[in-house]
Amino acid sequence: MDGLVGLPRSAAASIVHLESRIPAALPSASMLGTQRLGTGVAVEPDRVLTAHYLVMGAARVHLTGIDGRERAVTRIALDHETGLALLCLAGEPLPVPQLGSASAVAPGLPVFLLTCTAERERKGASGHVCAVEPFEAFWEYRLERAIMTTAINPGLAGAPLFDAQARLIGIVSLGLARVGRYSLAIPVELFLENRAALEAGEPGHRRAWIGFFPHPFDGGVLVTGVVAGGPAERAGIARGDLLLSVAGRPVSSLRELYQEIWQRAPGESLPLQLLRNSEVHTLEVVSGDRNEFFR
């Protein structure tokens, strides 16, 4: 029992509490708020990994270790495609956990997560990996190998997910309202694959971005909203539109939709056929670059 208790204690010192302040005029403020609280984990003594939406558009990030000391955040690098952010720090170095292996992450693997509930308070939860599978979300987001776990996050997002040997295997991004699937984690190998680009401050991927919120609906894809000032709104796409095809190719799922969109680069035009008020319309959308839009 002492060994099980010791694992989280040894990892807890690598966990930090985040508080972000976002200017109200920025696009992400209307969707995610101007103040965001979260968790991060050290991947180097002066580098912290977290969920990107916690610091997207942040003018200031207040970052505190379990020792109560604040570390200055000198740079924020976002990867919208993976959903990760890398924070560069100045100040007292942080202890770094060992990174796990992607090949070892499979259903049945025992895991635990550690998260912040306040600056000096950490909480944990244990469980196991119940699935490693594709995951699509309505903000033009897809993971090929999302880690689904039975561990219920007792605190803030951005929490590290560890295996039983306290090796970092993922960053907890979302809570899931599914039976037996309570937390979704972004696998740490996505950080390792894109580490050089993040360190350089350049996104590893530049995909076409439409700026809408599509949802599966009755064998099709329904637009439930658009990003204010984004490409979709400028093209006249509206909430309630049912998407039929992209560049002449029928789409009936988020996966099909994203596959068609992401074949293009930002700035390319995309003809979208949609059903509105029982009439078929075709709108030309000039795709955007969300790295620039949400800068």
PDB file of C-alpha atoms in Angstrom:
ATOM      1  CA  MET A   1       0.000   0.000   0.000  1.00  0.00           C
ATOM      2  CA  ASP A   2       2.858   2.384   0.794  1.00  0.00           C
ATOM      3  CA  GLY A   3       4.252   1.837  -2.693  1.00  0.00           C
ATOM      4  CA  LEU A   4       0.953   2.787  -4.327  1.00  0.00           C
ATOM      5  CA  VAL A   5       0.729   5.944  -2.224  1.00  0.00           C
ATOM      6  CA  GLY A   6       4.359   6.789  -2.973  1.00  0.00           C
ATOM      7  CA  LEU A   7       3.866   6.886  -6.739  1.00  0.00           C
ATOM      8  CA  PRO A   8       1.547   9.905  -6.784  1.00  0.00           C
ATOM      9  CA  ARG A   9       3.671  11.667  -4.169  1.00  0.00           C
ATOM     10  CA  SER A  10       6.785  11.316  -6.297  1.00  0.00           C
ATOM     11  CA  ALA A  11       4.936  12.697  -9.338  1.00  0.00           C
ATOM     12  CA  ALA A  12       3.111  15.524  -7.536  1.00  0.00           C
ATOM     13  CA  ALA A  13       6.112  17.868  -7.523  1.00  0.00           C
ATOM     14  CA  SER A  14       6.072  17.988 -11.330  1.00  0.00           C
ATOM     15  CA  ILE A  15       2.487  19.283 -11.413  1.00  0.00           C
ATOM     16  CA  VAL A  16       1.735  23.010 -11.696  1.00  0.00           C
ATOM     17  CA  HIS A  17      -1.374  25.133 -11.266  1.00  0.00           C
ATOM     18  CA  LEU A  18      -2.256  27.498 -14.142  1.00  0.00           C
ATOM     19  CA  GLU A  19      -4.343  30.644 -14.161  1.00  0.00           C
ATOM     20  CA  SER A  20      -4.692  32.374 -17.530  1.00  0.00           C
ATOM     21  CA  ARG A  21      -5.987  35.856 -18.284  1.00  0.00           C
ATOM     22  CA  ILE A  22      -7.301  36.430 -21.791  1.00  0.00           C
ATOM     23  CA  PRO A  23      -8.164  39.852 -23.264  1.00  0.00           C
ATOM     24  CA  ALA A  24     -11.930  40.136 -23.793  1.00  0.00           C
ATOM     25  CA  ALA A  25     -11.464  41.314 -27.395  1.00  0.00           C
ATOM     26  CA  LEU A  26      -9.807  38.066 -28.539  1.00  0.00           C
ATOM     27  CA  PRO A  27     -11.914  35.428 -30.369  1.00  0.00           C
ATOM     28  CA  SER A  28     -11.360  32.683 -27.801  1.00  0.00           C
ATOM     29  CA  ALA A  29     -12.630  34.854 -24.925  1.00  0.00           C
ATOM     30  CA  SER A  30     -16.257  34.678 -26.061  1.00  0.00           C
ATOM     31  CA  MET A  31     -16.084  30.866 -26.288  1.00  0.00           C
ATOM     32  CA  LEU A  32     -13.878  29.949 -23.326  1.00  0.00           C
ATOM     33  CA  GLY A  33     -13.954  32.978 -21.042  1.00  0.00           C
ATOM     34  CA  THR A  34     -11.355  35.523 -19.992  1.00  0.00           C
ATOM     35  CA  GLN A  35     -10.120  33.556 -16.960  1.00  0.00           C
ATOM     36  CA  ARG A  36      -9.175  29.880 -17.172  1.00  0.00           C
ATOM     37  CA  LEU A  37      -7.840  27.577 -14.485  1.00  0.00           C
ATOM     38  CA  GLY A  38      -5.958  24.389 -15.212  1.00  0.00           C
ATOM     39  CA  THR A  39      -3.115  22.018 -14.567  1.00  0.00           C
ATOM     40  CA  GLY A  40       0.174  21.308 -16.344  1.00  0.00           C
ATOM     41  CA  VAL A  41       3.119  18.955 -15.965  1.00  0.00           C
ATOM     42  CA  ALA A  42       6.847  19.493 -16.435  1.00  0.00           C
ATOM     43  CA  VAL A  43       8.443  17.746 -19.412  1.00  0.00           C
ATOM     44  CA  GLU A  44      11.732  19.602 -18.864  1.00  0.00           C
ATOM     45  CA  PRO A  45      12.869  21.583 -15.798  1.00  0.00           C
ATOM     46  CA  ASP A  46      11.790  24.758 -17.639  1.00  0.00           C
ATOM     47  CA  ARG A  47       9.013  23.382 -19.879  1.00  0.00           C
ATOM     48  CA  VAL A  48       5.384  22.576 -18.982  1.00  0.00           C
ATOM     49  CA  LEU A  49       2.875  20.684 -21.109  1.00  0.00           C
ATOM     50  CA  THR A  50      -0.857  21.331 -20.834  1.00  0.00           C
ATOM     51  CA  ALA A  51      -4.124  21.440 -22.806  1.00  0.00           C
ATOM     52  CA  HIS A  52      -3.945  24.235 -25.366  1.00  0.00           C
ATOM     53  CA  TYR A  53      -7.370  25.769 -24.737  1.00  0.00           C
ATOM     54  CA  LEU A  54      -6.347  26.687 -21.187  1.00  0.00           C
ATOM     55  CA  VAL A  55      -3.768  29.202 -22.442  1.00  0.00           C
ATOM     56  CA  MET A  56      -5.053  30.061 -25.938  1.00  0.00           C
ATOM     57  CA  GLY A  57      -4.854  33.840 -26.381  1.00  0.00           C
ATOM     58  CA  ALA A  58      -3.461  34.351 -22.875  1.00  0.00           C
ATOM     59  CA  ALA A  59      -1.906  37.750 -22.171  1.00  0.00           C
ATOM     60  CA  ARG A  60      -0.632  36.436 -18.844  1.00  0.00           C
ATOM     61  CA  VAL A  61      -0.313  33.012 -17.226  1.00  0.00           C
ATOM     62  CA  HIS A  62       0.139  32.723 -13.480  1.00  0.00           C
ATOM     63  CA  LEU A  63       1.935  29.389 -12.913  1.00  0.00           C
ATOM     64  CA  THR A  64       2.582  27.973  -9.455  1.00  0.00           C
ATOM     65  CA  GLY A  65       4.345  24.801  -8.349  1.00  0.00           C
ATOM     66  CA  ILE A  66       3.429  22.691  -5.348  1.00  0.00           C
ATOM     67  CA  ASP A  67       6.175  24.542  -3.470  1.00  0.00           C
ATOM     68  CA  GLY A  68       4.116  27.736  -3.767  1.00  0.00           C
ATOM     69  CA  ARG A  69       6.675  29.459  -5.980  1.00  0.00           C
ATOM     70  CA  GLU A  70       5.547  31.201  -9.123  1.00  0.00           C
ATOM     71  CA  ARG A  71       7.461  30.596 -12.355  1.00  0.00           C
ATOM     72  CA  ALA A  72       7.384  33.235 -15.058  1.00  0.00           C
ATOM     73  CA  VAL A  73       6.000  32.049 -18.405  1.00  0.00           C
ATOM     74  CA  THR A  74       8.249  33.470 -21.109  1.00  0.00           C
ATOM     75  CA  ARG A  75       6.632  31.888 -24.162  1.00  0.00           C
ATOM     76  CA  ILE A  76       3.544  29.873 -25.109  1.00  0.00           C
ATOM     77  CA  ALA A  77       3.558  27.519 -28.109  1.00  0.00           C
ATOM     78  CA  LEU A  78       0.196  26.115 -29.242  1.00  0.00           C
ATOM     79  CA  ASP A  79      -0.617  23.123 -31.404  1.00  0.00           C
ATOM     80  CA  HIS A  80      -4.295  23.346 -32.359  1.00  0.00           C
ATOM     81  CA  GLU A  81      -4.220  20.033 -34.207  1.00  0.00           C
ATOM     82  CA  THR A  82      -3.044  17.947 -31.241  1.00  0.00           C
ATOM     83  CA  GLY A  83      -4.671  20.139 -28.583  1.00  0.00           C
ATOM     84  CA  LEU A  84      -1.413  20.616 -26.663  1.00  0.00           C
ATOM     85  CA  ALA A  85       0.489  23.684 -25.469  1.00  0.00           C
ATOM     86  CA  LEU A  86       4.112  23.994 -24.368  1.00  0.00           C
ATOM     87  CA  LEU A  87       4.979  26.711 -21.851  1.00  0.00           C
ATOM     88  CA  CYS A  88       8.568  27.942 -21.520  1.00  0.00           C
ATOM     89  CA  LEU A  89       9.481  29.030 -18.000  1.00  0.00           C
ATOM     90  CA  ALA A  90      11.981  31.070 -16.065  1.00  0.00           C
ATOM     91  CA  GLY A  91      12.685  30.485 -12.384  1.00  0.00           C
ATOM     92  CA  GLU A  92      13.178  27.520 -10.081  1.00  0.00           C
ATOM     93  CA  PRO A  93      13.474  24.290 -12.119  1.00  0.00           C
ATOM     94  CA  LEU A  94      10.731  21.695 -11.835  1.00  0.00           C
ATOM     95  CA  PRO A  95      11.255  17.946 -11.340  1.00  0.00           C
ATOM     96  CA  VAL A  96      10.442  15.972 -14.484  1.00  0.00           C
ATOM     97  CA  PRO A  97       8.674  12.595 -14.613  1.00  0.00           C
ATOM     98  CA  GLN A  98       9.810   9.851 -16.959  1.00  0.00           C
ATOM     99  CA  LEU A  99       7.946   9.741 -20.261  1.00  0.00           C
ATOM    100  CA  GLY A 100       6.074   6.553 -21.088  1.00  0.00           C
ATOM    101  CA  SER A 101       5.984   4.502 -24.259  1.00  0.00           C
ATOM    102  CA  ALA A 102       3.080   4.730 -26.690  1.00  0.00           C
ATOM    103  CA  SER A 103       3.369   1.033 -27.514  1.00  0.00           C
ATOM    104  CA  ALA A 104       2.607   0.123 -23.892  1.00  0.00           C
ATOM    105  CA  VAL A 105      -0.649   2.100 -23.743  1.00  0.00           C
ATOM    106  CA  ALA A 106      -3.456  -0.375 -24.354  1.00  0.00           C
ATOM    107  CA  PRO A 107      -6.834  -1.318 -22.841  1.00  0.00           C
ATOM    108  CA  GLY A 108      -6.429  -2.711 -19.346  1.00  0.00           C
ATOM    109  CA  LEU A 109      -3.340  -0.645 -18.461  1.00  0.00           C
ATOM    110  CA  PRO A 110      -3.597   0.657 -14.856  1.00  0.00           C
ATOM    111  CA  VAL A 111      -3.340   4.479 -14.768  1.00  0.00           C
ATOM    112  CA  PHE A 112      -3.691   7.392 -12.390  1.00  0.00           C
ATOM    113  CA  LEU A 113      -4.040  11.114 -12.917  1.00  0.00           C
ATOM    114  CA  LEU A 114      -2.987  14.009 -10.722  1.00  0.00           C
ATOM    115  CA  THR A 115      -4.653  17.384 -10.939  1.00  0.00           C
ATOM    116  CA  CYS A 116      -4.898  20.723  -9.162  1.00  0.00           C
ATOM    117  CA  THR A 117      -7.969  21.942  -7.360  1.00  0.00           C
ATOM    118  CA  ALA A 118      -6.168  25.048  -6.027  1.00  0.00           C
ATOM    119  CA  GLU A 119      -2.646  26.497  -6.146  1.00  0.00           C
ATOM    120  CA  ARG A 120      -1.362  24.311  -3.317  1.00  0.00           C
ATOM    121  CA  GLU A 121      -3.862  21.448  -3.512  1.00  0.00           C
ATOM    122  CA  ARG A 122      -3.446  18.297  -5.581  1.00  0.00           C
ATOM    123  CA  LYS A 123      -5.908  15.428  -6.005  1.00  0.00           C
ATOM    124  CA  GLY A 124      -5.612  12.124  -7.785  1.00  0.00           C
ATOM    125  CA  ALA A 125      -7.738   9.370  -9.236  1.00  0.00           C
ATOM    126  CA  SER A 126      -6.939   5.905 -10.501  1.00  0.00           C
ATOM    127  CA  GLY A 127      -8.456   3.581 -13.060  1.00  0.00           C
ATOM    128  CA  HIS A 128      -7.401   1.872 -16.238  1.00  0.00           C
ATOM    129  CA  VAL A 129      -7.294   2.496 -19.971  1.00  0.00           C
ATOM    130  CA  CYS A 130     -10.584   1.293 -21.451  1.00  0.00           C
ATOM    131  CA  ALA A 131      -9.879   2.182 -25.089  1.00  0.00           C
ATOM    132  CA  VAL A 132      -7.307   3.685 -27.429  1.00  0.00           C
ATOM    133  CA  GLU A 133      -9.235   4.804 -30.490  1.00  0.00           C
ATOM    134  CA  PRO A 134     -10.042   7.676 -32.857  1.00  0.00           C
ATOM    135  CA  PHE A 135     -11.914  10.636 -31.428  1.00  0.00           C
ATOM    136  CA  GLU A 136     -13.614  13.450 -33.334  1.00  0.00           C
ATOM    137  CA  ALA A 137     -14.973  16.655 -31.824  1.00  0.00           C
ATOM    138  CA  PHE A 138     -17.082  19.538 -33.113  1.00  0.00           C
ATOM    139  CA  TRP A 139     -14.306  22.167 -32.994  1.00  0.00           C
ATOM    140  CA  GLU A 140     -12.607  20.723 -36.117  1.00  0.00           C
ATOM    141  CA  TYR A 141     -10.535  18.340 -34.058  1.00  0.00           C
ATOM    142  CA  ARG A 142      -9.576  14.699 -34.389  1.00  0.00           C
ATOM    143  CA  LEU A 143      -7.180  12.337 -32.616  1.00  0.00           C
ATOM    144  CA  GLU A 144      -6.207   9.055 -34.212  1.00  0.00           C
ATOM    145  CA  ARG A 145      -5.273   7.466 -30.859  1.00  0.00           C
ATOM    146  CA  ALA A 146      -7.146   9.111 -28.007  1.00  0.00           C
ATOM    147  CA  ILE A 147      -6.672   7.478 -24.602  1.00  0.00           C
ATOM    148  CA  MET A 148     -10.005   6.782 -22.869  1.00  0.00           C
ATOM    149  CA  THR A 149      -9.855   5.919 -19.167  1.00  0.00           C
ATOM    150  CA  THR A 150     -12.121   4.985 -16.284  1.00  0.00           C
ATOM    151  CA  ALA A 151     -10.388   7.541 -14.022  1.00  0.00           C
ATOM    152  CA  ILE A 152     -12.690  10.423 -13.099  1.00  0.00           C
ATOM    153  CA  ASN A 153     -10.852  13.759 -13.032  1.00  0.00           C
ATOM    154  CA  PRO A 154     -11.453  15.300  -9.564  1.00  0.00           C
ATOM    155  CA  GLY A 155     -10.083  18.720 -10.519  1.00  0.00           C
ATOM    156  CA  LEU A 156      -8.880  20.861 -13.411  1.00  0.00           C
ATOM    157  CA  ALA A 157      -8.131  19.968 -17.034  1.00  0.00           C
ATOM    158  CA  GLY A 158      -4.582  19.680 -18.351  1.00  0.00           C
ATOM    159  CA  ALA A 159      -3.793  17.009 -15.764  1.00  0.00           C
ATOM    160  CA  PRO A 160      -1.075  14.459 -16.495  1.00  0.00           C
ATOM    161  CA  LEU A 161      -2.019  10.819 -16.941  1.00  0.00           C
ATOM    162  CA  PHE A 162       0.551   8.345 -15.572  1.00  0.00           C
ATOM    163  CA  ASP A 163       0.972   4.606 -15.782  1.00  0.00           C
ATOM    164  CA  ALA A 164       1.547   2.516 -12.630  1.00  0.00           C
ATOM    165  CA  GLN A 165       5.288   3.308 -12.741  1.00  0.00           C
ATOM    166  CA  ALA A 166       4.563   7.073 -12.695  1.00  0.00           C
ATOM    167  CA  ARG A 167       5.558   7.479 -16.357  1.00  0.00           C
ATOM    168  CA  LEU A 168       3.750  10.257 -18.184  1.00  0.00           C
ATOM    169  CA  ILE A 169       1.584   8.851 -20.980  1.00  0.00           C
ATOM    170  CA  GLY A 170      -0.915  11.628 -21.702  1.00  0.00           C
ATOM    171  CA  ILE A 171      -2.538  14.972 -20.913  1.00  0.00           C
ATOM    172  CA  VAL A 172      -6.140  14.857 -19.721  1.00  0.00           C
ATOM    173  CA  SER A 173      -8.116  17.171 -21.974  1.00  0.00           C
ATOM    174  CA  LEU A 174     -11.789  16.324 -21.571  1.00  0.00           C
ATOM    175  CA  GLY A 175     -14.314  14.705 -19.293  1.00  0.00           C
ATOM    176  CA  LEU A 176     -16.552  12.196 -21.058  1.00  0.00           C
ATOM    177  CA  ALA A 177     -20.203  11.521 -20.300  1.00  0.00           C
ATOM    178  CA  ARG A 178     -20.015   7.876 -21.308  1.00  0.00           C
ATOM    179  CA  VAL A 179     -20.478   4.748 -19.228  1.00  0.00           C
ATOM    180  CA  GLY A 180     -17.038   3.429 -18.253  1.00  0.00           C
ATOM    181  CA  ARG A 181     -15.258   6.242 -20.134  1.00  0.00           C
ATOM    182  CA  TYR A 182     -14.765   9.225 -17.888  1.00  0.00           C
ATOM    183  CA  SER A 183     -11.583  11.001 -19.032  1.00  0.00           C
ATOM    184  CA  LEU A 184      -9.930  11.516 -22.403  1.00  0.00           C
ATOM    185  CA  ALA A 185      -6.182  12.052 -22.619  1.00  0.00           C
ATOM    186  CA  ILE A 186      -4.032  13.270 -25.499  1.00  0.00           C
ATOM    187  CA  PRO A 187      -1.156  10.767 -25.887  1.00  0.00           C
ATOM    188  CA  VAL A 188       2.249  12.157 -24.989  1.00  0.00           C
ATOM    189  CA  GLU A 189       3.763  10.808 -28.224  1.00  0.00           C
ATOM    190  CA  LEU A 190       1.991  13.634 -30.082  1.00  0.00           C
ATOM    191  CA  PHE A 191       4.078  16.071 -28.069  1.00  0.00           C
ATOM    192  CA  LEU A 192       7.253  14.123 -28.832  1.00  0.00           C
ATOM    193  CA  GLU A 193       6.444  14.010 -32.548  1.00  0.00           C
ATOM    194  CA  ASN A 194       5.832  17.772 -32.669  1.00  0.00           C
ATOM    195  CA  ARG A 195       8.365  18.861 -30.071  1.00  0.00           C
ATOM    196  CA  ALA A 196      10.801  20.512 -32.484  1.00  0.00           C
ATOM    197  CA  ALA A 197       8.036  22.614 -34.056  1.00  0.00           C
ATOM    198  CA  LEU A 198       6.717  23.678 -30.646  1.00  0.00           C
ATOM    199  CA  GLU A 199      10.190  24.627 -29.458  1.00  0.00           C
ATOM    200  CA  ALA A 200      10.648  26.669 -32.630  1.00  0.00           C
ATOM    201  CA  GLY A 201       7.299  28.369 -32.114  1.00  0.00           C
ATOM    202  CA  GLU A 202       5.988  27.053 -35.421  1.00  0.00           C
ATOM    203  CA  PRO A 203       2.892  24.840 -35.735  1.00  0.00           C
ATOM    204  CA  GLY A 204       3.738  21.396 -36.993  1.00  0.00           C
ATOM    205  CA  HIS A 205       0.564  21.273 -39.088  1.00  0.00           C
ATOM    206  CA  ARG A 206      -1.192  23.942 -41.147  1.00  0.00           C
ATOM    207  CA  ARG A 207      -4.584  22.631 -42.123  1.00  0.00           C
ATOM    208  CA  ALA A 208      -7.487  24.430 -43.717  1.00  0.00           C
ATOM    209  CA  TRP A 209      -9.849  25.716 -41.031  1.00  0.00           C
ATOM    210  CA  ILE A 210     -13.507  26.617 -41.593  1.00  0.00           C
ATOM    211  CA  GLY A 211     -14.483  28.029 -38.200  1.00  0.00           C
ATOM    212  CA  PHE A 212     -17.743  26.220 -37.533  1.00  0.00           C
ATOM    213  CA  PHE A 213     -19.144  23.655 -35.104  1.00  0.00           C
ATOM    214  CA  PRO A 214     -20.353  20.549 -36.984  1.00  0.00           C
ATOM    215  CA  HIS A 215     -22.226  17.718 -35.265  1.00  0.00           C
ATOM    216  CA  PRO A 216     -23.318  14.303 -36.560  1.00  0.00           C
ATOM    217  CA  PHE A 217     -27.057  14.342 -37.227  1.00  0.00           C
ATOM    218  CA  ASP A 218     -29.293  11.660 -38.717  1.00  0.00           C
ATOM    219  CA  GLY A 219     -26.652  10.310 -41.092  1.00  0.00           C
ATOM    220  CA  GLY A 220     -25.368  13.785 -41.963  1.00  0.00           C
ATOM    221  CA  VAL A 221     -23.462  16.715 -40.486  1.00  0.00           C
ATOM    222  CA  LEU A 222     -25.348  19.638 -38.952  1.00  0.00           C
ATOM    223  CA  VAL A 223     -23.832  23.080 -38.320  1.00  0.00           C
ATOM    224  CA  THR A 224     -24.674  24.058 -34.736  1.00  0.00           C
ATOM    225  CA  GLY A 225     -22.729  27.326 -34.731  1.00  0.00           C
ATOM    226  CA  VAL A 226     -19.973  29.373 -36.329  1.00  0.00           C
ATOM    227  CA  VAL A 227     -16.947  31.217 -34.952  1.00  0.00           C
ATOM    228  CA  ALA A 228     -17.591  34.968 -35.025  1.00  0.00           C
ATOM    229  CA  GLY A 229     -15.439  36.552 -37.720  1.00  0.00           C
ATOM    230  CA  GLY A 230     -14.234  33.174 -39.013  1.00  0.00           C
ATOM    231  CA  PRO A 231     -14.276  31.837 -42.591  1.00  0.00           C
ATOM    232  CA  ALA A 232     -17.655  30.096 -42.236  1.00  0.00           C
ATOM    233  CA  GLU A 233     -19.427  33.225 -41.014  1.00  0.00           C
ATOM    234  CA  ARG A 234     -17.832  35.335 -43.744  1.00  0.00           C
ATOM    235  CA  ALA A 235     -19.038  32.828 -46.373  1.00  0.00           C
ATOM    236  CA  GLY A 236     -22.605  32.914 -45.075  1.00  0.00           C
ATOM    237  CA  ILE A 237     -22.770  29.497 -43.404  1.00  0.00           C
ATOM    238  CA  ALA A 238     -25.308  29.563 -40.580  1.00  0.00           C
ATOM    239  CA  ARG A 239     -26.499  27.514 -37.653  1.00  0.00           C
ATOM    240  CA  GLY A 240     -28.966  24.867 -38.797  1.00  0.00           C
ATOM    241  CA  ASP A 241     -27.355  24.248 -42.180  1.00  0.00           C
ATOM    242  CA  LEU A 242     -27.045  20.557 -43.061  1.00  0.00           C
ATOM    243  CA  LEU A 243     -23.778  19.855 -44.884  1.00  0.00           C
ATOM    244  CA  LEU A 244     -24.115  17.593 -47.898  1.00  0.00           C
ATOM    245  CA  SER A 245     -20.732  17.668 -49.641  1.00  0.00           C
ATOM    246  CA  VAL A 246     -17.297  19.283 -49.709  1.00  0.00           C
ATOM    247  CA  ALA A 247     -15.792  19.956 -53.139  1.00  0.00           C
ATOM    248  CA  GLY A 248     -18.327  17.577 -54.642  1.00  0.00           C
ATOM    249  CA  ARG A 249     -17.630  14.703 -52.227  1.00  0.00           C
ATOM    250  CA  PRO A 250     -20.541  13.646 -49.981  1.00  0.00           C
ATOM    251  CA  VAL A 251     -19.915  13.826 -46.219  1.00  0.00           C
ATOM    252  CA  SER A 252     -22.029  11.956 -43.692  1.00  0.00           C
ATOM    253  CA  SER A 253     -19.757  11.997 -40.613  1.00  0.00           C
ATOM    254  CA  LEU A 254     -17.232  14.230 -38.894  1.00  0.00           C
ATOM    255  CA  ARG A 255     -14.451  11.925 -40.035  1.00  0.00           C
ATOM    256  CA  GLU A 256     -15.435  12.270 -43.704  1.00  0.00           C
ATOM    257  CA  LEU A 257     -15.884  16.025 -43.322  1.00  0.00           C
ATOM    258  CA  TYR A 258     -12.471  16.545 -41.734  1.00  0.00           C
ATOM    259  CA  GLN A 259     -10.754  14.284 -44.239  1.00  0.00           C
ATOM    260  CA  GLU A 260     -12.021  16.465 -47.079  1.00  0.00           C
ATOM    261  CA  ILE A 261     -11.243  19.789 -45.394  1.00  0.00           C
ATOM    262  CA  TRP A 262      -7.766  18.809 -44.222  1.00  0.00           C
ATOM    263  CA  GLN A 263      -6.615  17.869 -47.687  1.00  0.00           C
ATOM    264  CA  ARG A 264      -6.396  21.617 -48.245  1.00  0.00           C
ATOM    265  CA  ALA A 265      -4.099  24.258 -46.843  1.00  0.00           C
ATOM    266  CA  PRO A 266      -5.178  27.580 -45.272  1.00  0.00           C
ATOM    267  CA  GLY A 267      -6.202  30.077 -47.910  1.00  0.00           C
ATOM    268  CA  GLU A 268      -7.624  27.523 -50.343  1.00  0.00           C
ATOM    269  CA  SER A 269     -11.253  27.804 -51.424  1.00  0.00           C
ATOM    270  CA  LEU A 270     -13.742  25.053 -50.661  1.00  0.00           C
ATOM    271  CA  PRO A 271     -17.208  24.735 -52.234  1.00  0.00           C
ATOM    272  CA  LEU A 272     -19.633  23.454 -49.576  1.00  0.00           C
ATOM    273  CA  GLN A 273     -23.042  22.166 -50.594  1.00  0.00           C
ATOM    274  CA  LEU A 274     -25.655  22.450 -47.879  1.00  0.00           C
ATOM    275  CA  LEU A 275     -29.368  22.115 -47.242  1.00  0.00           C
ATOM    276  CA  ARG A 276     -31.142  25.159 -45.797  1.00  0.00           C
ATOM    277  CA  ASN A 277     -34.912  25.542 -45.489  1.00  0.00           C
ATOM    278  CA  SER A 278     -35.430  22.565 -47.836  1.00  0.00           C
ATOM    279  CA  GLU A 279     -33.265  24.203 -50.506  1.00  0.00           C
ATOM    280  CA  VAL A 280     -29.802  23.149 -51.662  1.00  0.00           C
ATOM    281  CA  HIS A 281     -27.163  25.901 -51.697  1.00  0.00           C
ATOM    282  CA  THR A 282     -23.487  25.932 -52.633  1.00  0.00           C
ATOM    283  CA  LEU A 283     -21.237  28.378 -50.777  1.00  0.00           C
ATOM    284  CA  GLU A 284     -17.575  29.067 -51.488  1.00  0.00           C
ATOM    285  CA  VAL A 285     -15.527  29.214 -48.289  1.00  0.00           C
ATOM    286  CA  VAL A 286     -11.996  30.601 -48.245  1.00  0.00           C
ATOM    287  CA  SER A 287     -10.402  28.512 -45.522  1.00  0.00           C
ATOM    288  CA  GLY A 288      -8.438  30.147 -42.738  1.00  0.00           C
ATOM    289  CA  ASP A 289      -5.471  29.412 -40.494  1.00  0.00           C
ATOM    290  CA  ARG A 290      -6.568  29.034 -36.889  1.00  0.00           C
ATOM    291  CA  ASN A 291      -3.001  29.478 -35.692  1.00  0.00           C
ATOM    292  CA  GLU A 292      -3.211  33.059 -36.969  1.00  0.00           C
ATOM    293  CA  PHE A 293      -6.867  33.610 -36.046  1.00  0.00           C
ATOM    294  CA  PHE A 294      -6.430  32.625 -32.395  1.00  0.00           C
ATOM    295  CA  ARG A 295      -2.969  34.129 -31.957  1.00  0.00           C
TER     296      ARG A 295
END
